[in-house]
Short mmCIF file of C-alpha atoms and ligand atoms in Angstrom, two decimals:
data_model
loop_
_atom_site.label_atom_id
_atom_site.label_comp_id
_atom_site.label_asym_id
_atom_site.label_seq_id
_atom_site.Cartn_x
_atom_site.Cartn_y
_atom_site.Cartn_z
CA MET I 1 0.00 0.00 0.00
CA ASN I 2 1.66 3.22 -1.21
CA VAL I 3 -0.93 5.93 -0.77
CA VAL I 4 -1.29 9.69 -0.26
CA PHE I 5 -3.97 11.39 1.87
CA LEU I 6 -4.82 14.83 0.55
CA GLY I 7 -7.24 17.35 2.03
CA PRO I 8 -7.60 20.56 3.98
CA PRO I 9 -6.51 21.09 7.59
CA GLY I 10 -8.88 19.29 9.95
CA ALA I 11 -10.29 16.92 7.33
CA GLY I 12 -9.27 13.90 9.43
CA LYS I 13 -6.24 12.76 7.42
CA GLY I 14 -4.14 12.12 10.53
CA THR I 15 -6.93 10.28 12.37
CA GLN I 16 -7.52 7.93 9.43
CA ALA I 17 -3.87 7.55 8.40
CA ARG I 18 -2.90 6.42 11.89
CA ARG I 19 -5.72 3.82 11.99
CA LEU I 20 -5.01 2.49 8.52
CA ALA I 21 -1.24 2.24 9.03
CA GLU I 22 -1.70 0.37 12.34
CA ARG I 23 -4.23 -2.00 10.82
CA TYR I 24 -2.15 -2.90 7.75
CA GLY I 25 1.37 -2.60 9.18
CA VAL I 26 2.57 0.18 6.89
CA ALA I 27 4.39 3.41 7.79
CA HIS I 28 2.34 6.48 8.70
CA ILE I 29 4.42 9.38 7.41
CA ALA I 30 2.97 12.67 8.64
CA THR I 31 5.17 15.62 7.76
CA GLY I 32 3.39 17.86 10.31
CA ASP I 33 4.23 15.36 13.09
CA ILE I 34 7.86 15.18 11.92
CA LEU I 35 8.09 18.99 12.06
CA ARG I 36 6.45 19.22 15.51
CA GLU I 37 8.92 16.63 16.87
CA ALA I 38 11.81 18.55 15.30
CA MET I 39 10.62 21.84 16.83
CA ALA I 40 10.19 20.22 20.25
CA SER I 41 13.73 18.82 20.13
CA GLY I 42 15.22 22.10 18.86
CA SER I 43 16.97 20.38 15.90
CA ASP I 44 18.18 22.21 12.77
CA LEU I 45 15.04 21.14 10.94
CA GLY I 46 12.89 22.43 13.81
CA ARG I 47 14.65 25.82 13.73
CA LYS I 48 14.24 26.08 9.95
CA ALA I 49 10.53 25.16 10.11
CA LYS I 50 9.33 27.17 13.10
CA SER I 51 8.70 30.59 11.57
CA TYR I 52 6.73 29.10 8.66
CA TYR I 53 4.80 26.70 10.87
CA ASP I 54 3.80 29.37 13.41
CA ARG I 55 2.39 31.57 10.62
CA GLY I 56 0.49 28.68 9.00
CA GLU I 57 2.71 28.92 5.91
CA LEU I 58 4.33 26.00 4.12
CA VAL I 59 7.91 25.05 4.92
CA PRO I 60 10.04 25.33 1.71
CA ASP I 61 9.74 22.45 -0.74
CA GLU I 62 13.44 21.55 -0.75
CA VAL I 63 13.43 21.13 3.04
CA MET I 64 10.35 18.90 2.96
CA LEU I 65 11.62 16.80 0.05
CA GLU I 66 14.82 16.03 1.95
CA VAL I 67 12.79 15.03 5.02
CA VAL I 68 10.52 12.70 3.05
CA ALA I 69 13.32 11.16 0.94
CA HIS I 70 15.08 10.21 4.19
CA ARG I 71 11.91 8.92 5.85
CA LEU I 72 10.86 6.75 2.89
CA ARG I 73 14.18 4.92 3.07
CA GLN I 74 13.62 3.79 6.66
CA ALA I 75 12.88 0.10 7.17
CA ASP I 76 9.23 0.42 8.24
CA ALA I 77 8.32 2.10 4.93
CA ALA I 78 9.46 -0.91 2.89
CA GLN I 79 6.07 -2.62 3.35
CA GLY I 80 4.18 0.49 2.25
CA PHE I 81 3.25 3.97 3.44
CA VAL I 82 0.41 6.36 4.06
CA LEU I 83 1.65 9.88 3.34
CA ASP I 84 -0.32 12.39 5.43
CA GLY I 85 0.22 16.09 4.72
CA PHE I 86 2.72 15.48 1.92
CA PRO I 87 2.91 16.40 -0.92
CA ARG I 88 1.37 19.83 -0.51
CA THR I 89 2.58 21.60 -3.65
CA VAL I 90 3.08 20.54 -7.26
CA PRO I 91 6.91 20.68 -6.90
CA GLN I 92 6.62 18.38 -3.86
CA ALA I 93 4.48 15.94 -5.88
CA GLU I 94 7.00 15.98 -8.75
CA GLY I 95 9.83 15.47 -6.26
CA LEU I 96 7.96 12.57 -4.65
CA ASP I 97 7.54 10.91 -8.06
CA ARG I 98 11.30 11.23 -8.64
CA ILE I 99 12.20 9.82 -5.20
CA LEU I 100 9.85 6.85 -5.58
CA ARG I 101 11.01 6.16 -9.14
CA SER I 102 14.60 5.98 -7.90
CA MET I 103 13.40 3.31 -5.42
CA GLY I 104 11.42 1.39 -8.07
CA ARG I 105 8.13 2.39 -6.43
CA ARG I 106 5.20 4.69 -7.18
CA VAL I 107 2.09 6.26 -5.63
CA GLU I 108 -0.81 3.81 -6.13
CA ALA I 109 -3.73 5.99 -5.00
CA VAL I 110 -4.46 9.49 -3.70
CA LEU I 111 -7.50 9.95 -1.46
CA LEU I 112 -8.97 13.44 -1.32
CA PHE I 113 -10.77 14.02 2.01
CA GLN I 114 -13.75 16.34 1.54
CA VAL I 115 -15.35 18.16 4.50
CA PRO I 116 -17.29 21.46 4.40
CA GLN I 117 -15.30 24.43 5.72
CA PRO I 118 -17.47 25.22 8.82
CA ALA I 119 -16.95 21.62 10.00
CA LEU I 120 -13.17 21.93 9.46
CA VAL I 121 -13.08 24.99 11.69
CA ARG I 122 -15.09 23.18 14.42
CA ARG I 123 -12.80 20.16 14.25
CA LEU I 124 -9.64 22.26 14.60
CA ALA I 125 -11.03 24.48 17.35
CA GLY I 126 -11.84 21.44 19.51
CA ARG I 127 -8.74 19.33 18.78
CA TRP I 128 -6.50 18.19 21.65
CA VAL I 129 -3.29 16.21 21.10
CA CYS I 130 -1.15 14.32 23.57
CA ARG I 131 2.31 15.61 24.40
CA ALA I 132 3.98 12.20 24.35
CA ALA I 133 2.96 10.79 20.96
CA GLY I 134 0.56 13.17 19.23
CA HIS I 135 -2.55 10.99 19.72
CA VAL I 136 -5.50 13.08 18.56
CA PHE I 137 -8.81 13.78 20.37
CA HIS I 138 -11.70 16.15 19.97
CA GLU I 139 -13.54 17.65 22.92
CA VAL I 140 -16.94 16.82 21.36
CA TYR I 141 -16.44 14.25 18.57
CA SER I 142 -13.88 11.93 20.19
CA PRO I 143 -13.32 13.00 23.78
CA PRO I 144 -10.69 11.30 25.99
CA LYS I 145 -11.96 9.03 28.78
CA VAL I 146 -10.32 11.30 31.41
CA ALA I 147 -10.43 15.02 30.62
CA GLY I 148 -7.01 16.41 29.74
CA ARG I 149 -5.26 12.98 29.63
CA CYS I 150 -4.39 10.72 26.70
CA ASP I 151 -6.27 7.38 26.64
CA HIS I 152 -3.21 5.60 25.22
CA ASP I 153 -0.30 6.83 27.36
CA GLY I 154 -1.81 9.07 30.08
CA SER I 155 0.22 12.10 28.96
CA GLU I 156 -1.16 15.64 29.07
CA LEU I 157 -3.41 16.85 26.23
CA VAL I 158 -2.58 20.23 24.71
CA GLN I 159 -3.87 22.35 21.84
CA ARG I 160 -1.66 22.84 18.80
CA GLU I 161 -0.08 26.29 18.40
CA ASP I 162 -1.31 26.47 14.81
CA ASP I 163 -4.93 25.74 15.79
CA ARG I 164 -5.48 29.36 16.94
CA PRO I 165 -8.34 30.85 14.88
CA GLU I 166 -6.17 33.37 12.97
CA THR I 167 -3.63 30.69 12.01
CA VAL I 168 -6.40 28.27 10.99
CA GLU I 169 -7.76 30.92 8.63
CA ARG I 170 -4.30 31.32 7.08
CA ARG I 171 -3.79 27.53 6.76
CA LEU I 172 -7.12 27.19 4.94
CA GLU I 173 -6.11 29.97 2.48
CA VAL I 174 -2.71 28.35 1.94
CA TYR I 175 -4.44 25.02 1.25
CA VAL I 176 -6.62 26.55 -1.48
CA ARG I 177 -3.76 28.45 -3.10
CA GLN I 178 -0.87 25.99 -2.88
CA THR I 179 -2.27 22.50 -2.28
CA GLU I 180 -5.56 22.35 -4.22
CA PRO I 181 -3.70 22.35 -7.59
CA LEU I 182 -2.64 18.81 -6.63
CA VAL I 183 -6.22 17.66 -7.18
CA GLU I 184 -5.81 18.20 -10.93
CA TYR I 185 -2.22 16.92 -10.86
CA TYR I 186 -3.36 13.54 -9.50
CA ARG I 187 -6.69 13.45 -11.35
CA GLY I 188 -4.74 13.83 -14.60
CA ARG I 189 -2.67 10.77 -13.65
CA GLY I 190 -5.78 8.70 -12.88
CA LEU I 191 -4.85 8.35 -9.20
CA LEU I 192 -7.43 10.59 -7.47
CA HIS I 193 -10.32 9.14 -5.41
CA THR I 194 -12.60 11.37 -3.36
CA VAL I 195 -13.88 10.42 0.09
CA ASP I 196 -16.75 12.21 1.80
CA ALA I 197 -15.04 12.59 5.19
CA SER I 198 -17.83 14.48 6.92
CA ALA I 199 -19.25 11.38 8.65
CA ASP I 200 -18.12 9.97 12.02
CA PRO I 201 -14.58 8.48 12.16
CA ASP I 202 -15.69 4.80 11.94
CA GLU I 203 -17.80 5.46 8.86
CA VAL I 204 -14.98 7.49 7.27
CA ALA I 205 -12.62 4.55 7.94
CA ARG I 206 -15.01 2.25 6.03
CA ARG I 207 -15.15 4.72 3.14
CA VAL I 208 -11.36 5.01 3.07
CA GLU I 209 -10.95 1.23 2.83
CA ALA I 210 -13.64 1.00 0.15
CA ALA I 211 -11.89 3.71 -1.90
CA LEU I 212 -8.53 1.97 -1.55
CA ARG I 213 -10.04 -1.35 -2.62
CA GLU I 214 -11.62 0.30 -5.64
CA ALA I 215 -8.24 1.84 -6.47
CA GLY I 216 -6.57 -1.57 -6.21
CA ALA I 217 -4.29 -0.34 -3.42
CA LEU I 218 -5.72 -2.70 -0.77
P1 LIG K 1 -0.09 19.26 9.43
O1 LIG K 1 0.22 18.81 10.79
O2 LIG K 1 0.10 18.33 8.28
O3 LIG K 1 -1.57 19.84 9.45
P2 LIG K 1 -2.76 19.83 8.36
O4 LIG K 1 -2.51 19.20 7.05
O5 LIG K 1 -3.14 21.24 8.33
O6 LIG K 1 -3.74 18.84 8.91
P3 LIG K 1 -4.23 18.71 10.36
O7 LIG K 1 -3.25 17.89 11.15
O8 LIG K 1 -4.59 20.04 10.93
O9 LIG K 1 -5.61 17.94 10.15
P4 LIG K 1 -5.96 16.44 9.80
O10 LIG K 1 -6.60 16.40 8.46
O11 LIG K 1 -4.80 15.50 10.04
O12 LIG K 1 -7.10 16.20 10.89
P5 LIG K 1 -7.10 15.35 12.24
O13 LIG K 1 -7.17 13.89 11.93
O14 LIG K 1 -6.06 15.81 13.20
O15 LIG K 1 0.74 20.56 9.06
C1 LIG K 1 0.96 21.61 9.99
C2 LIG K 1 1.98 22.62 9.43
O16 LIG K 1 3.26 21.95 9.19
C3 LIG K 1 1.63 23.27 8.08
O17 LIG K 1 0.78 24.39 8.26
C4 LIG K 1 3.03 23.63 7.56
O18 LIG K 1 3.53 24.78 8.19
C5 LIG K 1 3.88 22.46 7.99
N1 LIG K 1 3.92 21.36 6.99
C6 LIG K 1 3.50 20.07 7.19
N2 LIG K 1 3.68 19.35 6.08
C7 LIG K 1 4.22 20.19 5.16
C8 LIG K 1 4.62 20.02 3.79
N3 LIG K 1 4.46 18.87 3.15
N4 LIG K 1 5.12 21.10 3.17
C9 LIG K 1 5.28 22.27 3.78
N5 LIG K 1 4.92 22.51 5.06
C10 LIG K 1 4.40 21.46 5.74
O19 LIG K 1 -8.55 15.78 12.79
C11 LIG K 1 -8.81 17.11 13.22
C12 LIG K 1 -9.78 17.07 14.42
O20 LIG K 1 -11.03 16.54 14.00
C13 LIG K 1 -9.32 16.17 15.59
O21 LIG K 1 -9.71 16.75 16.80
C14 LIG K 1 -10.07 14.86 15.36
O22 LIG K 1 -10.32 14.17 16.57
C15 LIG K 1 -11.36 15.36 14.73
N6 LIG K 1 -11.89 14.41 13.73
C16 LIG K 1 -11.19 13.64 12.86
N7 LIG K 1 -12.01 12.93 12.09
C17 LIG K 1 -13.28 13.27 12.48
C18 LIG K 1 -14.59 12.89 12.04
N8 LIG K 1 -14.75 11.98 11.06
N9 LIG K 1 -15.66 13.44 12.67
C19 LIG K 1 -15.50 14.34 13.67
N10 LIG K 1 -14.29 14.75 14.12
C20 LIG K 1 -13.18 14.23 13.53
#
């Protein structure tokens, strides 16, 4: 399974990518998670990314391509991958094609998660993530069993810096301007499958699997 999840902030890509990767034993490669870990550790990558991330802007393509090229060569990605949040620009998609070609691999399917904008804003405003491993909750739609604590590892739940309303607005604009052109890029290559991701997470998971089966990626 070599698949890409595409869609606006808050569409549920991370929630579904994590479930799918665990269920099928493939790598969940989330570039946002990689950047948040890098910022938390104060690495070179974290320092390079921070000013873009905090403004809701995209980190430069060449930085992201290096990150993903390295990550795809790690052992757990050999069985397959779910790319979540990458590619996000046409140059990133072209770069991904080059990297995979050099490895004798290719993207098999791209799922476009569709959710109306007011629902995206509600999902991001109520999102809580755990400090230890980034497990994701929502105060209304998928609340933790104990308020403020992760169900999986007990660590503290916090809100993401970039989920402030003004940054969310910017991220949604950036998505339309820089990432939406990928819809035509992948449609033109016959790889695009749309998923109505406005239902509850279990139903969306069923739709994701159905779309991947139809695409021949599962
Ligand atoms: P990133 O972390 O990738 O954020 P994003 O793409 O904006 O996506 P989100 O993580 O916000 O949303 P999601 O679709 O994963 O939704 P989730 O499952 O969490 O990127 C952050 C930043 O990093 C970027 O702005 C940029 O600066 C930088 N960056 C990252 N990748 C980059 C790249 N390739 N190039 C350049 N820069 C890059 O769900 C959201 C909420 O909704 C949760 O609370 C969840 O519990 C809830 N929820 C999920 N599904 C459902 C459902 N079906 N029903 C109800 N609630 C649901």
